[in-house]
């Protein structure tokens, strides 16, 4: 359980499913002992280690997380389920069926290896508005995964999304670039301040790791970070419990 004022951690478990699909892509939908690793079992251990929520991205090409994983998570986890999804009618129907605690709307491009760039909330404003309205009517909180740009932040506020998740990927990719990195950090800093001033709750994610967390955590008004790749990578060596505990400690400098 998070202590008051502490930064929350949503653990993204997509890559546990990536590993499973690498071997069992065409296996029956069974979750039997031989179909490993089971992302749901991993989520339960991550929760025990202090994860404040579990995040999964159900991609349209189903390359990692499967619909059944999301249904099983909904039934078994005791923290919050955050479903990342593209802004499509089919995904909205699925979210309304599963009823996650939160939906984070992300851009999706079938050729990308992982989510690249934030959502163009301005460009797909009408479509977003319809999906947000349906999800809110069902009591599902909506977050928009956007670049820390004024126009996108203002559109998120106008659409009534209570949360934004600021895309930290450009900052993370600039880690060795002594000119770009401070620039990207400044963009995130101003974006977080702007979003907060408009009444949005500020989350962040993508490319956050055990090193850059020292700087990321100094961004103002942060509520929750969604972190996947670095935690699962570390878990291969330490186990998921230690990997989650260590990230939470670094997030909150304890
Ligand atoms: N937040 C969003 C919206 C994402 O799509 C992803 C995965 O690409 C993450 C956070 C987690 O990123 P990472 O795996 O780099 O920690």
Short mmCIF file of C-alpha atoms and ligand atoms in Angstrom, two decimals:
data_model
loop_
_atom_site.label_atom_id
_atom_site.label_comp_id
_atom_site.label_asym_id
_atom_site.label_seq_id
_atom_site.Cartn_x
_atom_site.Cartn_y
_atom_site.Cartn_z
CA UNK A 1 0.00 0.00 0.00
CA UNK A 2 1.34 3.44 -0.94
CA UNK A 3 2.01 5.92 1.84
CA UNK A 4 0.34 9.34 1.45
CA UNK A 5 2.11 11.56 -1.05
CA UNK A 6 4.34 8.82 -2.41
CA UNK A 7 4.77 8.29 -6.11
CA UNK A 8 2.78 5.30 -7.34
CA UNK A 9 4.12 2.50 -9.50
CA UNK A 10 2.12 0.76 -12.19
CA UNK A 11 4.04 -2.31 -13.33
CA UNK A 12 3.61 -3.00 -17.03
CA UNK A 13 3.77 -6.79 -17.48
CA UNK A 14 3.45 -6.91 -21.30
CA UNK A 15 6.87 -8.44 -21.76
CA UNK A 16 6.10 -11.45 -19.59
CA UNK A 17 3.51 -12.18 -22.27
CA UNK A 18 6.06 -11.40 -25.01
CA UNK A 19 8.23 -14.19 -23.59
CA UNK A 20 5.30 -16.60 -23.39
CA UNK A 21 4.19 -15.83 -26.95
CA UNK A 22 7.74 -16.40 -28.22
CA UNK A 23 7.21 -20.10 -27.48
CA UNK A 24 3.47 -20.63 -27.18
CA UNK A 25 1.99 -18.35 -29.82
CA UNK A 26 -0.05 -21.15 -31.36
CA UNK A 27 -0.66 -23.14 -28.18
CA UNK A 28 -4.25 -23.54 -27.01
CA UNK A 29 -5.57 -20.82 -24.74
CA UNK A 30 -4.91 -22.96 -21.70
CA UNK A 31 -3.08 -21.42 -18.78
CA UNK A 32 -1.80 -24.79 -17.68
CA UNK A 33 1.54 -25.36 -16.06
CA UNK A 34 3.40 -25.77 -19.33
CA UNK A 35 2.39 -22.41 -20.76
CA UNK A 36 4.99 -20.22 -19.14
CA UNK A 37 5.60 -17.59 -17.98
CA UNK A 38 2.13 -16.69 -16.79
CA UNK A 39 1.80 -12.88 -16.70
CA UNK A 40 -1.05 -13.09 -14.22
CA UNK A 41 1.06 -15.04 -11.71
CA UNK A 42 3.79 -12.43 -12.20
CA UNK A 43 1.31 -9.61 -11.55
CA UNK A 44 0.28 -11.15 -8.24
CA UNK A 45 3.89 -11.33 -7.06
CA UNK A 46 4.53 -7.75 -8.26
CA UNK A 47 1.56 -6.60 -6.18
CA UNK A 48 2.92 -8.41 -3.15
CA UNK A 49 6.21 -6.54 -3.63
CA UNK A 50 4.48 -3.15 -3.63
CA UNK A 51 3.18 -2.46 -7.15
CA UNK A 52 0.29 -0.03 -6.86
CA UNK A 53 -1.29 -1.18 -10.09
CA UNK A 54 -0.84 -3.53 -13.03
CA UNK A 55 -0.70 -2.18 -16.56
CA UNK A 56 -1.19 -4.13 -19.78
CA UNK A 57 -1.42 -3.07 -23.39
CA UNK A 58 -3.81 -5.21 -25.40
CA UNK A 59 -2.48 -4.52 -28.88
CA UNK A 60 -4.63 -5.02 -31.93
CA UNK A 61 -2.13 -7.56 -33.32
CA UNK A 62 -2.19 -9.44 -29.96
CA UNK A 63 1.56 -9.77 -30.02
CA UNK A 64 1.89 -10.12 -26.26
CA UNK A 65 -1.08 -9.69 -23.91
CA UNK A 66 -4.17 -11.67 -24.94
CA UNK A 67 -7.79 -10.77 -24.13
CA UNK A 68 -7.94 -13.72 -21.75
CA UNK A 69 -4.98 -12.35 -19.77
CA UNK A 70 -6.89 -9.12 -19.20
CA UNK A 71 -10.00 -10.99 -18.06
CA UNK A 72 -7.96 -13.11 -15.65
CA UNK A 73 -6.19 -10.02 -14.28
CA UNK A 74 -9.53 -8.35 -13.70
CA UNK A 75 -10.60 -11.32 -11.59
CA UNK A 76 -7.42 -11.82 -9.64
CA UNK A 77 -5.45 -8.67 -8.87
CA UNK A 78 -6.21 -6.61 -5.82
CA UNK A 79 -4.67 -3.30 -6.90
CA UNK A 80 -5.77 -1.30 -9.96
CA UNK A 81 -5.93 -2.62 -13.49
CA UNK A 82 -4.82 -0.09 -16.11
CA UNK A 83 -5.61 -1.13 -19.69
CA UNK A 84 -3.63 0.57 -22.44
CA UNK A 85 -5.47 0.50 -25.74
CA UNK A 86 -5.85 2.11 -29.13
CA UNK A 87 -8.77 4.46 -29.69
CA UNK A 88 -11.00 2.10 -31.67
CA UNK A 89 -14.63 1.01 -31.27
CA UNK A 90 -13.55 -2.63 -30.83
CA UNK A 91 -11.18 -1.78 -28.00
CA UNK A 92 -13.77 0.45 -26.36
CA UNK A 93 -16.24 -2.47 -26.43
CA UNK A 94 -13.63 -4.73 -24.86
CA UNK A 95 -12.87 -2.19 -22.11
CA UNK A 96 -16.57 -1.85 -21.33
CA UNK A 97 -16.79 -5.62 -21.00
CA UNK A 98 -13.73 -5.96 -18.74
CA UNK A 99 -14.18 -2.73 -16.75
CA UNK A 100 -10.59 -1.97 -15.82
CA UNK A 101 -10.06 0.71 -13.19
CA UNK A 102 -8.40 2.91 -15.78
CA UNK A 103 -7.85 3.04 -19.51
CA UNK A 104 -4.84 4.75 -21.02
CA UNK A 105 -5.42 5.55 -24.67
CA UNK A 106 -2.25 5.14 -26.71
CA UNK A 107 -1.37 5.45 -30.39
CA UNK A 108 -0.82 2.15 -32.15
CA UNK A 109 1.15 1.34 -35.22
CA UNK A 110 1.53 -2.27 -36.28
CA UNK A 111 5.11 -1.93 -37.47
CA UNK A 112 6.44 -0.42 -34.25
CA UNK A 113 8.35 -2.60 -31.77
CA UNK A 114 6.83 -0.74 -28.84
CA UNK A 115 4.71 2.40 -28.50
CA UNK A 116 6.51 5.21 -30.29
CA UNK A 117 5.46 8.81 -29.76
CA UNK A 118 2.41 10.10 -27.99
CA UNK A 119 -1.19 10.20 -29.08
CA UNK A 120 -2.24 12.97 -31.46
CA UNK A 121 -5.15 14.06 -29.27
CA UNK A 122 -5.70 17.15 -31.40
CA UNK A 123 -5.80 15.19 -34.66
CA UNK A 124 -8.25 12.51 -33.45
CA UNK A 125 -10.15 14.71 -31.07
CA UNK A 126 -13.69 13.74 -32.18
CA UNK A 127 -12.99 10.01 -32.08
CA UNK A 128 -11.31 10.40 -28.68
CA UNK A 129 -14.21 12.41 -27.34
CA UNK A 130 -16.69 9.63 -28.20
CA UNK A 131 -14.56 6.91 -26.59
CA UNK A 132 -13.83 8.98 -23.47
CA UNK A 133 -17.54 9.70 -23.03
CA UNK A 134 -18.46 5.98 -23.22
CA UNK A 135 -15.71 4.96 -20.79
CA UNK A 136 -16.54 7.71 -18.31
CA UNK A 137 -20.21 6.77 -18.41
CA UNK A 138 -19.11 3.29 -17.28
CA UNK A 139 -17.04 4.74 -14.43
CA UNK A 140 -13.66 4.03 -16.04
CA UNK A 141 -11.05 6.77 -15.55
CA UNK A 142 -9.32 7.74 -18.79
CA UNK A 143 -5.76 8.80 -19.33
CA UNK A 144 -4.21 10.02 -22.58
CA UNK A 145 -0.62 9.06 -23.40
CA UNK A 146 0.73 12.26 -24.92
CA UNK A 147 3.91 14.16 -25.62
CA UNK A 148 4.56 16.99 -23.16
CA UNK A 149 3.34 19.54 -25.72
CA UNK A 150 1.01 22.43 -24.91
CA UNK A 151 -1.51 21.71 -27.67
CA UNK A 152 -1.86 18.05 -26.67
CA UNK A 153 -2.15 18.85 -22.97
CA UNK A 154 -4.78 21.50 -23.61
CA UNK A 155 -6.76 19.11 -25.79
CA UNK A 156 -6.65 16.44 -23.07
CA UNK A 157 -8.07 18.96 -20.59
CA UNK A 158 -10.72 20.10 -23.09
CA UNK A 159 -11.79 16.49 -23.67
CA UNK A 160 -12.25 16.00 -19.94
CA UNK A 161 -9.65 13.26 -19.50
CA UNK A 162 -8.79 13.40 -15.80
CA UNK A 163 -5.28 11.97 -16.37
CA UNK A 164 -2.47 12.40 -18.82
CA UNK A 165 0.51 10.10 -19.06
CA UNK A 166 3.45 12.13 -20.31
CA UNK A 167 5.62 10.22 -22.76
CA UNK A 168 9.13 10.06 -21.30
CA UNK A 169 10.59 8.16 -24.28
CA UNK A 170 12.36 11.08 -25.98
CA UNK A 171 13.98 12.00 -22.66
CA UNK A 172 15.03 8.38 -22.03
CA UNK A 173 16.46 8.02 -25.55
CA UNK A 174 18.55 11.15 -25.06
CA UNK A 175 20.34 9.77 -22.00
CA UNK A 176 23.86 10.09 -23.50
CA UNK A 177 23.19 13.33 -25.34
CA UNK A 178 24.29 16.16 -23.10
CA UNK A 179 22.38 18.75 -25.14
CA UNK A 180 19.14 16.94 -25.85
CA UNK A 181 18.63 15.37 -22.48
CA UNK A 182 18.27 18.64 -20.50
CA UNK A 183 16.03 19.96 -23.28
CA UNK A 184 13.77 16.91 -23.10
CA UNK A 185 13.72 17.08 -19.33
CA UNK A 186 12.68 20.73 -19.48
CA UNK A 187 9.86 19.83 -21.89
CA UNK A 188 8.62 17.22 -19.42
CA UNK A 189 8.94 19.67 -16.53
CA UNK A 190 6.95 22.38 -18.28
CA UNK A 191 4.44 19.81 -19.54
CA UNK A 192 3.84 18.51 -16.01
CA UNK A 193 3.33 22.05 -14.71
CA UNK A 194 1.00 22.96 -17.55
CA UNK A 195 -1.09 19.79 -17.14
CA UNK A 196 -1.34 20.30 -13.38
CA UNK A 197 -2.38 23.94 -13.84
CA UNK A 198 -5.24 22.74 -16.07
CA UNK A 199 -6.43 20.35 -13.38
CA UNK A 200 -5.05 17.16 -14.92
CA UNK A 201 -3.44 14.44 -12.83
CA UNK A 202 0.03 13.76 -14.19
CA UNK A 203 1.41 10.28 -14.81
CA UNK A 204 4.48 9.43 -16.87
CA UNK A 205 5.95 6.43 -18.62
CA UNK A 206 8.08 4.83 -21.30
CA UNK A 207 11.79 4.14 -21.06
CA UNK A 208 12.01 4.80 -17.32
CA UNK A 209 14.75 2.72 -15.73
CA UNK A 210 16.74 2.30 -12.50
CA UNK A 211 19.14 5.09 -13.51
CA UNK A 212 16.99 7.81 -15.05
CA UNK A 213 14.41 7.46 -12.25
CA UNK A 214 16.71 9.65 -10.12
CA UNK A 215 15.90 12.61 -12.40
CA UNK A 216 12.40 11.61 -13.50
CA UNK A 217 11.21 11.55 -9.91
CA UNK A 218 12.08 15.24 -9.54
CA UNK A 219 9.42 16.23 -12.11
CA UNK A 220 6.66 18.24 -10.44
CA UNK A 221 3.14 16.97 -9.67
CA UNK A 222 3.81 13.32 -10.55
CA UNK A 223 1.15 10.88 -9.44
CA UNK A 224 2.10 7.54 -11.01
CA UNK A 225 4.80 6.05 -13.21
CA UNK A 226 4.15 3.13 -15.54
CA UNK A 227 7.26 1.04 -15.96
CA UNK A 228 7.69 -2.25 -17.77
CA UNK A 229 10.83 -3.12 -19.68
CA UNK A 230 13.46 -2.23 -17.10
CA UNK A 231 11.60 -3.92 -14.24
CA UNK A 232 11.05 -7.13 -16.17
CA UNK A 233 14.64 -7.10 -17.41
CA UNK A 234 15.96 -6.78 -13.88
CA UNK A 235 13.53 -9.44 -12.69
CA UNK A 236 15.30 -12.00 -14.88
CA UNK A 237 18.26 -11.68 -12.53
CA UNK A 238 16.70 -10.77 -9.19
CA UNK A 239 13.14 -12.00 -9.40
CA UNK A 240 10.15 -9.71 -9.78
CA UNK A 241 9.74 -8.98 -6.06
CA UNK A 242 13.22 -7.54 -5.67
CA UNK A 243 12.92 -5.66 -8.99
CA UNK A 244 9.67 -3.98 -7.92
CA UNK A 245 10.91 -3.21 -4.41
CA UNK A 246 14.10 -1.64 -5.73
CA UNK A 247 12.24 0.55 -8.22
CA UNK A 248 9.77 1.70 -5.59
CA UNK A 249 12.62 2.55 -3.24
CA UNK A 250 14.35 4.60 -5.95
CA UNK A 251 11.11 6.33 -6.90
CA UNK A 252 10.55 7.50 -3.38
CA UNK A 253 14.23 7.77 -2.38
CA UNK A 254 14.05 5.49 0.61
N1 LIG B 1 3.33 3.72 -20.68
C1 LIG B 1 2.80 3.46 -21.90
C2 LIG B 1 1.62 4.24 -22.34
C3 LIG B 1 3.34 2.45 -22.72
O1 LIG B 1 2.80 2.19 -23.92
C4 LIG B 1 4.44 1.69 -22.23
C5 LIG B 1 4.99 0.56 -23.02
O2 LIG B 1 5.44 0.93 -24.22
C6 LIG B 1 4.95 2.01 -20.96
C7 LIG B 1 4.39 3.03 -20.21
C8 LIG B 1 6.09 1.25 -20.37
O3 LIG B 1 7.28 1.52 -21.08
P1 LIG B 1 8.58 0.71 -20.72
O4 LIG B 1 8.31 -0.73 -21.05
O5 LIG B 1 9.61 1.33 -21.59
O6 LIG B 1 8.84 0.90 -19.27
#
